Amino acid sequence: MGRNLTIDILKIVLAFFVVFLHMNFLKETNSLLSYLLVNGLFRIAVPVFLVITGFYFFHIDNTKKLKKWLWRTFLLYAIWMIIYISYWKNNDQILLTVIFGYHHLWYLIGTFFSGLILFSLRKMSSHSMIFLAVFLFLIGYIIQVLGNLHYFEKEQDSVLNMYLLYRNFIFVCFPFLAIGFLMNKHLPKLSEFKNLKAILILSLIGVVAEAFFNYNFISAESTDILLSLFVVSPAVFLYFKTIYVKTNSKILANLSTAIYVVHPLIMKSSFYKELQSFKIYIFLGILISVSFALVFLNNRLKYLL
């Protein structure tokens, strides 16, 4: 069986979700709609990426495969950390930045560490693994909510609002990687699900509804973790996985990775900051062009994507 083109297209859409998230899409024109997208719908991107990774991680069933997977993941992380080094080398918390990743690269190193954990627990019963995944996810969620509510004194509050504390390989990456892993393990049962489209639509509505609730009753601050992500992420992946379109090309998969890793580099450039008219269109044009160039370059150099 070849690659599923539908999943590769989904990855492109998710990569753009991350881009729009980092752009604070529509923030200057409609704060509520912007929040519902940036801290709602667009937040499904990384969890779905992790579910997809966890699904295929199921086939990493020996140490030889694990070492190859870890090396590939770490190399991608190391290369892009070096590319972005000028942005984090003078950071006061340089060790934490290296361990947890600079900006968007937290996802890569988080996948690396959570993969190690998942491999060591792969023979755990499904019930125990899903319990552990939910438990860890809830801890991260509670830390984030306590931080956003600002109930505690300034010192404790500043600690709770450190995103490294709740958005990391333990509380985010492992839970969603485990979901993907278990989905592959129990794929025959999942295939029996009826009304998958209805489940998907309802879960997406749930994400927006939760974001609306957060905006009005918790905080209008940035929110990484939503409870509804635990339902919508596997639903999104499962729905698009059932639409199988065979392809042997990795171009779109590599393009989604390129968009993900390179977009902040363009956003931080002086050229982008000086743009006034048609800013978003010029940015997207540059981003897509640079991403395709990276895909081409990766064919020559390897390990860049």
mmCIF file of C-alpha atoms in Angstrom:
data_model
loop_
_atom_site.group_PDB
_atom_site.id
_atom_site.type_symbol
_atom_site.label_atom_id
_atom_site.label_comp_id
_atom_site.label_asym_id
_atom_site.label_seq_id
_atom_site.Cartn_x
_atom_site.Cartn_y
_atom_site.Cartn_z
ATOM 1 C CA MET A 1 0.000 0.000 0.000
ATOM 2 C CA GLY A 2 1.365 3.391 -0.996
ATOM 3 C CA ARG A 3 0.979 6.721 0.764
ATOM 4 C CA ASN A 4 -2.466 8.208 1.295
ATOM 5 C CA LEU A 5 -2.659 11.446 -0.692
ATOM 6 C CA THR A 6 -5.602 12.589 1.438
ATOM 7 C CA ILE A 7 -3.484 12.510 4.608
ATOM 8 C CA ASP A 8 -0.703 14.445 2.860
ATOM 9 C CA ILE A 9 -3.213 17.127 1.787
ATOM 10 C CA LEU A 10 -4.540 17.210 5.362
ATOM 11 C CA LYS A 11 -0.974 17.863 6.566
ATOM 12 C CA ILE A 12 -0.717 20.861 4.208
ATOM 13 C CA VAL A 13 -3.941 22.313 5.647
ATOM 14 C CA LEU A 14 -2.708 21.727 9.205
ATOM 15 C CA ALA A 15 0.634 23.372 8.420
ATOM 16 C CA PHE A 16 -1.237 26.491 7.255
ATOM 17 C CA PHE A 17 -3.320 26.352 10.444
ATOM 18 C CA VAL A 18 -0.046 26.709 12.376
ATOM 19 C CA VAL A 19 1.025 29.596 10.116
ATOM 20 C CA PHE A 20 -2.256 31.482 10.629
ATOM 21 C CA LEU A 21 -2.086 30.744 14.349
ATOM 22 C CA HIS A 22 1.344 32.371 14.612
ATOM 23 C CA MET A 23 0.091 35.318 12.551
ATOM 24 C CA ASN A 24 -2.764 35.917 15.028
ATOM 25 C CA PHE A 25 -5.097 35.775 12.045
ATOM 26 C CA LEU A 26 -7.790 38.542 11.987
ATOM 27 C CA LYS A 27 -6.754 39.875 15.412
ATOM 28 C CA GLU A 28 -6.778 43.477 14.234
ATOM 29 C CA THR A 29 -10.179 43.257 12.549
ATOM 30 C CA ASN A 30 -12.302 40.907 14.677
ATOM 31 C CA SER A 31 -10.958 39.902 18.084
ATOM 32 C CA LEU A 32 -13.640 37.288 18.854
ATOM 33 C CA LEU A 33 -13.469 35.533 15.478
ATOM 34 C CA SER A 34 -9.676 35.675 15.666
ATOM 35 C CA TYR A 35 -9.745 34.020 19.106
ATOM 36 C CA LEU A 36 -12.145 31.283 17.955
ATOM 37 C CA LEU A 37 -9.756 30.465 15.104
ATOM 38 C CA VAL A 38 -6.336 31.090 16.672
ATOM 39 C CA ASN A 39 -7.174 29.594 20.073
ATOM 40 C CA GLY A 40 -9.809 27.215 18.786
ATOM 41 C CA LEU A 41 -9.928 25.667 15.317
ATOM 42 C CA PHE A 42 -6.256 26.204 14.426
ATOM 43 C CA ARG A 43 -5.185 24.465 17.658
ATOM 44 C CA ILE A 44 -6.130 21.085 16.208
ATOM 45 C CA ALA A 45 -3.035 21.172 13.963
ATOM 46 C CA VAL A 46 -0.275 19.906 16.274
ATOM 47 C CA PRO A 47 -2.453 17.271 18.026
ATOM 48 C CA VAL A 48 -3.528 15.835 14.646
ATOM 49 C CA PHE A 49 0.112 15.815 13.493
ATOM 50 C CA LEU A 50 0.959 13.880 16.673
ATOM 51 C CA VAL A 51 -1.925 11.427 16.195
ATOM 52 C CA ILE A 52 -0.708 10.739 12.635
ATOM 53 C CA THR A 53 2.854 10.207 13.898
ATOM 54 C CA GLY A 54 1.632 7.924 16.699
ATOM 55 C CA PHE A 55 -0.459 5.893 14.249
ATOM 56 C CA TYR A 56 2.584 5.046 12.122
ATOM 57 C CA PHE A 57 4.822 4.727 15.205
ATOM 58 C CA PHE A 58 2.896 1.504 15.895
ATOM 59 C CA HIS A 59 5.192 -0.168 13.347
ATOM 60 C CA ILE A 60 8.326 0.831 15.310
ATOM 61 C CA ASP A 61 8.455 -2.530 17.061
ATOM 62 C CA ASN A 62 12.184 -3.108 17.634
ATOM 63 C CA THR A 63 15.207 -1.115 18.786
ATOM 64 C CA LYS A 64 16.723 -0.976 15.292
ATOM 65 C CA LYS A 65 13.646 0.770 13.896
ATOM 66 C CA LEU A 66 13.476 2.975 16.990
ATOM 67 C CA LYS A 67 17.080 4.148 16.612
ATOM 68 C CA LYS A 68 16.481 5.012 12.955
ATOM 69 C CA TRP A 69 13.282 6.909 13.845
ATOM 70 C CA LEU A 70 14.944 8.761 16.740
ATOM 71 C CA TRP A 71 17.960 9.713 14.632
ATOM 72 C CA ARG A 72 15.751 11.015 11.837
ATOM 73 C CA THR A 73 13.611 13.059 14.268
ATOM 74 C CA PHE A 74 16.552 14.436 16.236
ATOM 75 C CA LEU A 75 18.501 15.352 13.101
ATOM 76 C CA LEU A 76 15.553 17.351 11.766
ATOM 77 C CA TYR A 77 15.312 19.133 15.119
ATOM 78 C CA ALA A 78 19.058 19.811 15.355
ATOM 79 C CA ILE A 79 19.309 21.180 11.801
ATOM 80 C CA TRP A 80 16.481 23.658 12.317
ATOM 81 C CA MET A 81 17.658 24.648 15.796
ATOM 82 C CA ILE A 82 20.981 25.589 14.160
ATOM 83 C CA ILE A 83 19.173 27.513 11.403
ATOM 84 C CA TYR A 84 17.297 29.502 14.078
ATOM 85 C CA ILE A 85 20.297 29.838 16.424
ATOM 86 C CA SER A 86 20.592 33.604 16.034
ATOM 87 C CA TYR A 87 17.123 33.944 17.592
ATOM 88 C CA TRP A 88 17.812 31.901 20.746
ATOM 89 C CA LYS A 89 21.590 31.912 21.375
ATOM 90 C CA ASN A 90 21.355 34.937 23.709
ATOM 91 C CA ASN A 91 18.366 33.580 25.589
ATOM 92 C CA ASP A 92 18.653 33.690 29.396
ATOM 93 C CA GLN A 93 17.282 30.151 29.552
ATOM 94 C CA ILE A 94 19.419 28.661 26.816
ATOM 95 C CA LEU A 95 19.530 25.152 28.346
ATOM 96 C CA LEU A 96 15.739 25.001 28.602
ATOM 97 C CA THR A 97 15.481 26.236 25.010
ATOM 98 C CA VAL A 98 17.782 23.451 23.789
ATOM 99 C CA ILE A 99 15.911 20.772 25.773
ATOM 100 C CA PHE A 100 12.374 21.946 24.993
ATOM 101 C CA GLY A 101 12.968 23.592 21.618
ATOM 102 C CA TYR A 102 12.859 27.107 20.262
ATOM 103 C CA HIS A 103 9.397 28.477 19.406
ATOM 104 C CA HIS A 104 7.624 26.043 17.012
ATOM 105 C CA LEU A 105 10.467 23.501 17.139
ATOM 106 C CA TRP A 106 9.162 22.279 20.525
ATOM 107 C CA TYR A 107 6.978 19.910 18.501
ATOM 108 C CA LEU A 108 9.995 18.095 17.001
ATOM 109 C CA ILE A 109 11.942 17.525 20.231
ATOM 110 C CA GLY A 110 8.658 16.782 22.010
ATOM 111 C CA THR A 111 7.940 14.044 19.464
ATOM 112 C CA PHE A 112 11.461 12.685 20.011
ATOM 113 C CA PHE A 113 11.108 12.324 23.795
ATOM 114 C CA SER A 114 7.485 11.152 23.720
ATOM 115 C CA GLY A 115 8.466 8.511 21.139
ATOM 116 C CA LEU A 116 11.010 7.157 23.612
ATOM 117 C CA ILE A 117 8.341 6.976 26.318
ATOM 118 C CA LEU A 118 5.773 5.372 24.025
ATOM 119 C CA PHE A 119 8.239 2.722 22.827
ATOM 120 C CA SER A 120 9.056 1.766 26.429
ATOM 121 C CA LEU A 121 5.319 1.497 27.224
ATOM 122 C CA ARG A 122 4.178 -0.080 23.949
ATOM 123 C CA LYS A 123 3.322 -3.428 25.620
ATOM 124 C CA MET A 124 1.144 -1.737 28.246
ATOM 125 C CA SER A 125 -2.539 -2.656 28.079
ATOM 126 C CA SER A 126 -4.677 -0.324 25.992
ATOM 127 C CA HIS A 127 -6.829 0.629 28.993
ATOM 128 C CA SER A 128 -3.780 1.564 31.062
ATOM 129 C CA MET A 129 -2.223 3.543 28.225
ATOM 130 C CA ILE A 130 -5.348 5.579 27.475
ATOM 131 C CA PHE A 131 -5.783 6.243 31.204
ATOM 132 C CA LEU A 132 -2.188 7.478 31.429
ATOM 133 C CA ALA A 133 -2.623 9.619 28.300
ATOM 134 C CA VAL A 134 -5.816 11.251 29.627
ATOM 135 C CA PHE A 135 -4.290 11.742 33.092
ATOM 136 C CA LEU A 136 -1.173 13.489 31.759
ATOM 137 C CA PHE A 137 -3.184 15.576 29.310
ATOM 138 C CA LEU A 138 -5.483 16.760 32.114
ATOM 139 C CA ILE A 139 -2.529 17.765 34.284
ATOM 140 C CA GLY A 140 -1.221 19.973 31.480
ATOM 141 C CA TYR A 141 -4.691 21.402 30.883
ATOM 142 C CA ILE A 142 -5.194 22.235 34.585
ATOM 143 C CA ILE A 143 -1.780 23.949 34.804
ATOM 144 C CA GLN A 144 -2.666 26.092 31.787
ATOM 145 C CA VAL A 145 -6.117 27.045 33.132
ATOM 146 C CA LEU A 146 -4.718 27.935 36.577
ATOM 147 C CA GLY A 147 -2.172 30.144 34.836
ATOM 148 C CA ASN A 148 -4.813 31.855 32.691
ATOM 149 C CA LEU A 149 -7.075 32.490 35.672
ATOM 150 C CA HIS A 150 -4.253 34.221 37.609
ATOM 151 C CA TYR A 151 -5.495 33.057 40.998
ATOM 152 C CA PHE A 152 -2.078 32.817 42.612
ATOM 153 C CA GLU A 153 0.544 35.301 43.747
ATOM 154 C CA LYS A 154 2.809 36.894 41.142
ATOM 155 C CA GLU A 155 5.718 34.440 41.590
ATOM 156 C CA GLN A 156 3.602 31.260 41.404
ATOM 157 C CA ASP A 157 1.500 32.778 38.624
ATOM 158 C CA SER A 158 4.546 33.470 36.462
ATOM 159 C CA VAL A 159 5.636 29.829 36.856
ATOM 160 C CA LEU A 160 2.182 28.526 35.885
ATOM 161 C CA ASN A 161 2.217 30.746 32.804
ATOM 162 C CA MET A 162 5.485 29.298 31.504
ATOM 163 C CA TYR A 163 4.295 27.391 28.446
ATOM 164 C CA LEU A 164 7.217 24.963 28.822
ATOM 165 C CA LEU A 165 5.534 23.697 31.984
ATOM 166 C CA TYR A 166 2.385 22.449 30.257
ATOM 167 C CA ARG A 167 3.119 22.405 26.507
ATOM 168 C CA ASN A 168 5.762 19.702 26.325
ATOM 169 C CA PHE A 169 6.500 16.068 25.521
ATOM 170 C CA ILE A 170 4.825 14.767 28.705
ATOM 171 C CA PHE A 171 1.510 16.622 28.782
ATOM 172 C CA VAL A 172 0.872 17.156 25.045
ATOM 173 C CA CYS A 173 3.068 15.042 22.780
ATOM 174 C CA PHE A 174 2.844 11.705 24.606
ATOM 175 C CA PRO A 175 -0.964 11.741 25.052
ATOM 176 C CA PHE A 176 -1.668 12.382 21.360
ATOM 177 C CA LEU A 177 1.099 10.060 20.183
ATOM 178 C CA ALA A 178 -0.457 7.356 22.382
ATOM 179 C CA ILE A 179 -3.905 7.989 20.857
ATOM 180 C CA GLY A 180 -2.510 7.486 17.350
ATOM 181 C CA PHE A 181 -0.674 4.343 18.470
ATOM 182 C CA LEU A 182 -3.845 2.863 19.999
ATOM 183 C CA MET A 183 -5.863 3.773 16.914
ATOM 184 C CA ASN A 184 -3.592 1.609 14.791
ATOM 185 C CA LYS A 185 -3.687 -1.159 17.390
ATOM 186 C CA HIS A 186 -7.503 -1.217 17.332
ATOM 187 C CA LEU A 187 -8.048 -0.208 13.709
ATOM 188 C CA PRO A 188 -10.504 -3.040 12.856
ATOM 189 C CA LYS A 189 -12.850 -1.876 15.649
ATOM 190 C CA LEU A 190 -12.496 1.775 14.654
ATOM 191 C CA SER A 191 -13.389 0.856 11.065
ATOM 192 C CA GLU A 192 -16.841 -0.185 12.319
ATOM 193 C CA PHE A 193 -17.654 3.394 13.402
ATOM 194 C CA LYS A 194 -20.809 4.764 11.770
ATOM 195 C CA ASN A 195 -21.592 8.420 11.050
ATOM 196 C CA LEU A 196 -17.922 9.422 11.167
ATOM 197 C CA LYS A 197 -18.677 12.667 9.325
ATOM 198 C CA ALA A 198 -21.256 13.647 11.965
ATOM 199 C CA ILE A 199 -18.766 12.882 14.752
ATOM 200 C CA LEU A 200 -16.159 15.006 12.990
ATOM 201 C CA ILE A 201 -18.509 17.977 12.505
ATOM 202 C CA LEU A 202 -19.752 17.818 16.110
ATOM 203 C CA SER A 203 -16.221 17.600 17.480
ATOM 204 C CA LEU A 204 -15.131 20.612 15.395
ATOM 205 C CA ILE A 205 -18.123 22.555 16.699
ATOM 206 C CA GLY A 206 -17.042 21.453 20.179
ATOM 207 C CA VAL A 207 -13.595 23.005 19.668
ATOM 208 C CA VAL A 208 -15.085 26.359 18.628
ATOM 209 C CA ALA A 209 -17.632 26.205 21.479
ATOM 210 C CA GLU A 210 -14.876 25.540 24.026
ATOM 211 C CA ALA A 211 -12.844 28.442 22.630
ATOM 212 C CA PHE A 212 -15.915 30.669 22.950
ATOM 213 C CA PHE A 213 -16.338 29.547 26.570
ATOM 214 C CA ASN A 214 -12.653 30.231 27.319
ATOM 215 C CA TYR A 215 -12.875 33.694 25.752
ATOM 216 C CA ASN A 216 -15.898 34.689 27.828
ATOM 217 C CA PHE A 217 -15.388 32.889 31.140
ATOM 218 C CA ILE A 218 -11.722 31.967 31.618
ATOM 219 C CA SER A 219 -9.373 34.290 29.774
ATOM 220 C CA ALA A 220 -8.884 36.009 26.433
ATOM 221 C CA GLU A 221 -5.210 35.002 26.619
ATOM 222 C CA SER A 222 -3.579 32.511 24.283
ATOM 223 C CA THR A 223 -4.689 28.921 24.903
ATOM 224 C CA ASP A 224 -2.672 25.937 23.672
ATOM 225 C CA ILE A 225 -4.612 23.057 25.207
ATOM 226 C CA LEU A 226 -8.341 22.450 24.764
ATOM 227 C CA LEU A 227 -10.196 19.489 26.269
ATOM 228 C CA SER A 228 -12.040 18.976 22.979
ATOM 229 C CA LEU A 229 -8.730 18.315 21.183
ATOM 230 C CA PHE A 230 -8.718 14.859 22.732
ATOM 231 C CA VAL A 231 -11.847 14.018 20.714
ATOM 232 C CA VAL A 232 -11.454 16.067 17.549
ATOM 233 C CA SER A 233 -7.852 15.045 16.754
ATOM 234 C CA PRO A 234 -8.493 11.299 16.325
ATOM 235 C CA ALA A 235 -11.817 12.101 14.591
ATOM 236 C CA VAL A 236 -10.081 14.317 12.003
ATOM 237 C CA PHE A 237 -7.396 11.732 11.282
ATOM 238 C CA LEU A 238 -9.788 8.782 11.122
ATOM 239 C CA TYR A 239 -12.185 10.593 8.777
ATOM 240 C CA PHE A 240 -9.503 11.596 6.284
ATOM 241 C CA LYS A 241 -7.775 8.227 6.535
ATOM 242 C CA THR A 242 -10.926 6.530 5.247
ATOM 243 C CA ILE A 243 -10.711 8.619 2.060
ATOM 244 C CA TYR A 244 -7.860 6.638 0.531
ATOM 245 C CA VAL A 245 -6.169 8.014 -2.578
ATOM 246 C CA LYS A 246 -2.941 6.209 -3.381
ATOM 247 C CA THR A 247 0.263 8.108 -4.163
ATOM 248 C CA ASN A 248 3.932 7.211 -4.204
ATOM 249 C CA SER A 249 5.115 10.798 -3.967
ATOM 250 C CA LYS A 250 6.308 12.425 -0.723
ATOM 251 C CA ILE A 251 6.290 15.943 -2.169
ATOM 252 C CA LEU A 252 3.175 17.130 -0.321
ATOM 253 C CA ALA A 253 4.264 15.512 2.941
ATOM 254 C CA ASN A 254 7.651 17.230 2.674
ATOM 255 C CA LEU A 255 5.945 20.486 1.674
ATOM 256 C CA SER A 256 3.865 20.466 4.873
ATOM 257 C CA THR A 257 7.046 19.976 6.927
ATOM 258 C CA ALA A 258 8.766 22.785 5.019
ATOM 259 C CA ILE A 259 5.861 25.181 5.653
ATOM 260 C CA TYR A 260 5.908 24.286 9.348
ATOM 261 C CA VAL A 261 9.638 24.690 9.969
ATOM 262 C CA VAL A 262 10.382 27.744 7.790
ATOM 263 C CA HIS A 263 7.415 30.113 8.248
ATOM 264 C CA PRO A 264 8.703 31.874 11.421
ATOM 265 C CA LEU A 265 11.983 32.604 9.645
ATOM 266 C CA ILE A 266 10.070 34.635 7.046
ATOM 267 C CA MET A 267 7.819 36.247 9.669
ATOM 268 C CA LYS A 268 10.851 37.417 11.666
ATOM 269 C CA SER A 269 12.565 38.934 8.639
ATOM 270 C CA SER A 270 12.793 42.727 8.342
ATOM 271 C CA PHE A 271 11.253 42.459 4.867
ATOM 272 C CA TYR A 272 8.064 40.947 6.282
ATOM 273 C CA LYS A 273 7.853 43.476 9.119
ATOM 274 C CA GLU A 274 8.117 46.386 6.684
ATOM 275 C CA LEU A 275 5.320 45.128 4.433
ATOM 276 C CA GLN A 276 2.208 47.301 4.474
ATOM 277 C CA SER A 277 -0.127 46.567 1.552
ATOM 278 C CA PHE A 278 -1.230 42.986 0.702
ATOM 279 C CA LYS A 279 0.974 41.734 3.549
ATOM 280 C CA ILE A 280 -0.692 38.340 3.973
ATOM 281 C CA TYR A 281 -0.749 37.595 0.232
ATOM 282 C CA ILE A 282 2.908 38.527 -0.286
ATOM 283 C CA PHE A 283 3.865 36.510 2.788
ATOM 284 C CA LEU A 284 1.983 33.412 1.617
ATOM 285 C CA GLY A 285 3.505 33.734 -1.864
ATOM 286 C CA ILE A 286 7.021 33.884 -0.398
ATOM 287 C CA LEU A 287 6.274 31.067 2.071
ATOM 288 C CA ILE A 288 4.990 28.690 -0.605
ATOM 289 C CA SER A 289 7.923 29.507 -2.931
ATOM 290 C CA VAL A 290 10.531 29.019 -0.194
ATOM 291 C CA SER A 291 8.830 25.800 0.964
ATOM 292 C CA PHE A 292 8.905 24.318 -2.546
ATOM 293 C CA ALA A 293 12.577 25.327 -2.795
ATOM 294 C CA LEU A 294 13.255 23.464 0.453
ATOM 295 C CA VAL A 295 11.480 20.373 -0.899
ATOM 296 C CA PHE A 296 13.716 20.493 -3.982
ATOM 297 C CA LEU A 297 16.806 21.087 -1.827
ATOM 298 C CA ASN A 298 15.854 18.180 0.418
ATOM 299 C CA ASN A 299 15.924 15.861 -2.592
ATOM 300 C CA ARG A 300 19.592 16.765 -2.977
ATOM 301 C CA LEU A 301 20.757 17.149 0.627
ATOM 302 C CA LYS A 302 18.344 14.864 2.572
ATOM 303 C CA TYR A 303 17.435 15.290 6.267
ATOM 304 C CA LEU A 304 16.422 18.932 5.751
ATOM 305 C CA LEU A 305 12.743 17.953 5.969
#
